[in-house]
């Protein structure tokens, strides 16, 4: 996938802006029952996406693999579904979205692991200086 590193970084930064803003809203409005959603937005959306982007930037062989696109699609779709599902699960409406989204995020992470194991140790995988 072309520019997978840049896409992960961009999306991570957007999640960061949303997650930090949401956290401020949670604090100002004393809606601390939403603190776990704020934390998940920042961890899954901001920290994980940004880290993936930096790893793809540092190890170009990973970004050149077809697994990079599968990772990007699975992780991003799973993150949206999971994060939308958390409030529904908390409201005791359904856990299906949170469960399905979290499993999709996990599948994306497993694809990244496979990519790393297959391409992270090759001669072309050396980190950029």
PDB file of C-alpha atoms in Angstrom:
ATOM      1  CA  UNK A   1       0.000   0.000   0.000  1.00  0.00           C
ATOM      2  CA  UNK A   2       1.480   3.289  -1.067  1.00  0.00           C
ATOM      3  CA  UNK A   3       2.236   5.700   1.805  1.00  0.00           C
ATOM      4  CA  UNK A   4       0.797   3.384   4.473  1.00  0.00           C
ATOM      5  CA  UNK A   5       3.112   5.053   6.977  1.00  0.00           C
ATOM      6  CA  UNK A   6       1.737   8.515   6.211  1.00  0.00           C
ATOM      7  CA  UNK A   7      -1.879   7.326   6.314  1.00  0.00           C
ATOM      8  CA  UNK A   8      -1.425   5.666   9.700  1.00  0.00           C
ATOM      9  CA  UNK A   9       0.282   8.796  11.065  1.00  0.00           C
ATOM     10  CA  UNK A  10      -2.419  11.119   9.700  1.00  0.00           C
ATOM     11  CA  UNK A  11      -5.267   9.004  11.050  1.00  0.00           C
ATOM     12  CA  UNK A  12      -3.454   8.639  14.377  1.00  0.00           C
ATOM     13  CA  UNK A  13      -3.103  12.400  14.688  1.00  0.00           C
ATOM     14  CA  UNK A  14      -6.802  12.891  13.908  1.00  0.00           C
ATOM     15  CA  UNK A  15      -7.719  10.335  16.580  1.00  0.00           C
ATOM     16  CA  UNK A  16      -5.360  12.139  18.951  1.00  0.00           C
ATOM     17  CA  UNK A  17      -7.089  15.470  18.389  1.00  0.00           C
ATOM     18  CA  UNK A  18     -10.492  13.846  18.890  1.00  0.00           C
ATOM     19  CA  UNK A  19      -9.392  11.770  21.886  1.00  0.00           C
ATOM     20  CA  UNK A  20      -7.726  14.648  23.704  1.00  0.00           C
ATOM     21  CA  UNK A  21     -10.688  16.960  22.999  1.00  0.00           C
ATOM     22  CA  UNK A  22     -13.120  14.291  24.174  1.00  0.00           C
ATOM     23  CA  UNK A  23     -11.057  13.831  27.336  1.00  0.00           C
ATOM     24  CA  UNK A  24     -11.269  17.556  28.038  1.00  0.00           C
ATOM     25  CA  UNK A  25     -15.035  17.399  27.513  1.00  0.00           C
ATOM     26  CA  UNK A  26     -15.268  14.411  29.879  1.00  0.00           C
ATOM     27  CA  UNK A  27     -13.417  16.355  32.572  1.00  0.00           C
ATOM     28  CA  UNK A  28     -15.255  19.651  32.158  1.00  0.00           C
ATOM     29  CA  UNK A  29     -18.665  17.956  32.205  1.00  0.00           C
ATOM     30  CA  UNK A  30     -17.691  15.462  34.911  1.00  0.00           C
ATOM     31  CA  UNK A  31     -18.808  12.562  32.707  1.00  0.00           C
ATOM     32  CA  UNK A  32     -16.185  10.231  34.109  1.00  0.00           C
ATOM     33  CA  UNK A  33     -18.184   7.155  33.123  1.00  0.00           C
ATOM     34  CA  UNK A  34     -16.894   7.966  29.623  1.00  0.00           C
ATOM     35  CA  UNK A  35     -13.228   7.958  30.696  1.00  0.00           C
ATOM     36  CA  UNK A  36     -12.678   4.425  29.382  1.00  0.00           C
ATOM     37  CA  UNK A  37     -13.943   5.490  25.921  1.00  0.00           C
ATOM     38  CA  UNK A  38     -11.542   8.445  25.984  1.00  0.00           C
ATOM     39  CA  UNK A  39      -8.716   6.074  26.923  1.00  0.00           C
ATOM     40  CA  UNK A  40      -9.564   3.611  24.148  1.00  0.00           C
ATOM     41  CA  UNK A  41      -9.753   6.366  21.525  1.00  0.00           C
ATOM     42  CA  UNK A  42      -6.290   7.514  22.564  1.00  0.00           C
ATOM     43  CA  UNK A  43      -4.792   4.030  22.787  1.00  0.00           C
ATOM     44  CA  UNK A  44      -6.332   2.324  19.742  1.00  0.00           C
ATOM     45  CA  UNK A  45      -6.705   5.444  17.628  1.00  0.00           C
ATOM     46  CA  UNK A  46      -3.847   7.740  18.524  1.00  0.00           C
ATOM     47  CA  UNK A  47      -1.025   5.708  20.051  1.00  0.00           C
ATOM     48  CA  UNK A  48      -1.406   2.498  18.033  1.00  0.00           C
ATOM     49  CA  UNK A  49      -1.962   4.162  14.663  1.00  0.00           C
ATOM     50  CA  UNK A  50       0.910   6.588  15.168  1.00  0.00           C
ATOM     51  CA  UNK A  51       3.197   3.763  16.257  1.00  0.00           C
ATOM     52  CA  UNK A  52       2.257   1.654  13.222  1.00  0.00           C
ATOM     53  CA  UNK A  53       3.000   4.614  10.956  1.00  0.00           C
ATOM     54  CA  UNK A  54       6.401   5.139  12.508  1.00  0.00           C
ATOM     55  CA  UNK A  55       7.221   1.424  12.284  1.00  0.00           C
ATOM     56  CA  UNK A  56       6.248   1.313   8.615  1.00  0.00           C
ATOM     57  CA  UNK A  57       8.407   4.392   8.049  1.00  0.00           C
ATOM     58  CA  UNK A  58      11.359   2.855   9.890  1.00  0.00           C
ATOM     59  CA  UNK A  59      11.086  -0.572   8.218  1.00  0.00           C
ATOM     60  CA  UNK A  60      10.282  -0.023   4.517  1.00  0.00           C
ATOM     61  CA  UNK A  61      10.098  -3.766   3.762  1.00  0.00           C
ATOM     62  CA  UNK A  62       7.010  -3.962   5.950  1.00  0.00           C
ATOM     63  CA  UNK A  63       5.314  -1.154   4.038  1.00  0.00           C
ATOM     64  CA  UNK A  64       6.082  -2.790   0.687  1.00  0.00           C
ATOM     65  CA  UNK A  65       4.291  -6.011   1.653  1.00  0.00           C
ATOM     66  CA  UNK A  66       0.703  -6.640   0.580  1.00  0.00           C
ATOM     67  CA  UNK A  67       0.005  -7.404   4.218  1.00  0.00           C
ATOM     68  CA  UNK A  68       0.361  -3.677   4.978  1.00  0.00           C
ATOM     69  CA  UNK A  69      -2.903  -2.917   3.142  1.00  0.00           C
ATOM     70  CA  UNK A  70      -4.734  -5.742   4.915  1.00  0.00           C
ATOM     71  CA  UNK A  71      -3.420  -4.482   8.252  1.00  0.00           C
ATOM     72  CA  UNK A  72      -4.483  -0.919   7.480  1.00  0.00           C
ATOM     73  CA  UNK A  73      -8.002  -1.901   6.414  1.00  0.00           C
ATOM     74  CA  UNK A  74      -8.665  -4.369   9.240  1.00  0.00           C
ATOM     75  CA  UNK A  75      -7.279  -2.169  11.995  1.00  0.00           C
ATOM     76  CA  UNK A  76      -9.059   0.984  10.843  1.00  0.00           C
ATOM     77  CA  UNK A  77     -12.436  -0.631  10.239  1.00  0.00           C
ATOM     78  CA  UNK A  78     -12.158  -2.539  13.499  1.00  0.00           C
ATOM     79  CA  UNK A  79     -11.226   0.610  15.427  1.00  0.00           C
ATOM     80  CA  UNK A  80     -14.280   2.523  14.201  1.00  0.00           C
ATOM     81  CA  UNK A  81     -16.643  -0.362  14.939  1.00  0.00           C
ATOM     82  CA  UNK A  82     -15.079  -1.027  18.344  1.00  0.00           C
ATOM     83  CA  UNK A  83     -15.094   2.614  19.435  1.00  0.00           C
ATOM     84  CA  UNK A  84     -18.720   3.064  18.325  1.00  0.00           C
ATOM     85  CA  UNK A  85     -19.639  -0.140  20.126  1.00  0.00           C
ATOM     86  CA  UNK A  86     -18.235   0.799  23.527  1.00  0.00           C
ATOM     87  CA  UNK A  87     -21.029   3.277  24.416  1.00  0.00           C
ATOM     88  CA  UNK A  88     -23.658   0.791  23.212  1.00  0.00           C
ATOM     89  CA  UNK A  89     -22.179  -1.929  25.387  1.00  0.00           C
ATOM     90  CA  UNK A  90     -22.006   0.412  28.346  1.00  0.00           C
ATOM     91  CA  UNK A  91     -25.695   1.314  27.841  1.00  0.00           C
ATOM     92  CA  UNK A  92     -26.517  -2.415  27.882  1.00  0.00           C
ATOM     93  CA  UNK A  93     -27.954  -2.205  24.352  1.00  0.00           C
ATOM     94  CA  UNK A  94     -25.580  -4.597  22.580  1.00  0.00           C
ATOM     95  CA  UNK A  95     -22.037  -5.855  22.895  1.00  0.00           C
ATOM     96  CA  UNK A  96     -21.954  -7.048  19.281  1.00  0.00           C
ATOM     97  CA  UNK A  97     -20.210  -3.973  17.860  1.00  0.00           C
ATOM     98  CA  UNK A  98     -17.648  -3.736  20.643  1.00  0.00           C
ATOM     99  CA  UNK A  99     -16.923  -7.468  20.422  1.00  0.00           C
ATOM    100  CA  UNK A 100     -16.822  -7.591  16.622  1.00  0.00           C
ATOM    101  CA  UNK A 101     -14.747  -4.438  16.382  1.00  0.00           C
ATOM    102  CA  UNK A 102     -12.247  -5.622  18.976  1.00  0.00           C
ATOM    103  CA  UNK A 103     -11.856  -8.943  17.154  1.00  0.00           C
ATOM    104  CA  UNK A 104     -11.280  -7.074  13.880  1.00  0.00           C
ATOM    105  CA  UNK A 105      -8.647  -4.877  15.555  1.00  0.00           C
ATOM    106  CA  UNK A 106      -6.991  -8.034  16.877  1.00  0.00           C
ATOM    107  CA  UNK A 107      -7.065  -9.560  13.385  1.00  0.00           C
ATOM    108  CA  UNK A 108      -5.353  -6.428  12.066  1.00  0.00           C
ATOM    109  CA  UNK A 109      -2.689  -6.697  14.753  1.00  0.00           C
ATOM    110  CA  UNK A 110      -2.123 -10.364  13.892  1.00  0.00           C
ATOM    111  CA  UNK A 111      -1.673  -9.408  10.222  1.00  0.00           C
ATOM    112  CA  UNK A 112       0.917  -6.846  11.313  1.00  0.00           C
ATOM    113  CA  UNK A 113       2.682  -9.542  13.350  1.00  0.00           C
ATOM    114  CA  UNK A 114       2.703 -11.851  10.324  1.00  0.00           C
ATOM    115  CA  UNK A 115       4.105  -9.035   8.185  1.00  0.00           C
ATOM    116  CA  UNK A 116       6.818  -8.362  10.743  1.00  0.00           C
ATOM    117  CA  UNK A 117       7.761 -12.031  11.064  1.00  0.00           C
ATOM    118  CA  UNK A 118       7.850 -12.477   7.270  1.00  0.00           C
ATOM    119  CA  UNK A 119       9.577  -9.214   6.342  1.00  0.00           C
ATOM    120  CA  UNK A 120      11.043  -7.637   9.461  1.00  0.00           C
ATOM    121  CA  UNK A 121      14.224  -9.675   9.474  1.00  0.00           C
ATOM    122  CA  UNK A 122      15.102  -9.506   5.776  1.00  0.00           C
ATOM    123  CA  UNK A 123      18.091  -7.555   4.472  1.00  0.00           C
ATOM    124  CA  UNK A 124      15.766  -4.878   3.097  1.00  0.00           C
ATOM    125  CA  UNK A 125      14.052  -4.464   6.453  1.00  0.00           C
ATOM    126  CA  UNK A 126      16.860  -2.572   8.136  1.00  0.00           C
ATOM    127  CA  UNK A 127      15.612   0.511   9.911  1.00  0.00           C
ATOM    128  CA  UNK A 128      16.279   3.837   8.245  1.00  0.00           C
ATOM    129  CA  UNK A 129      18.858   5.906  10.056  1.00  0.00           C
TER     130      UNK A 129
END
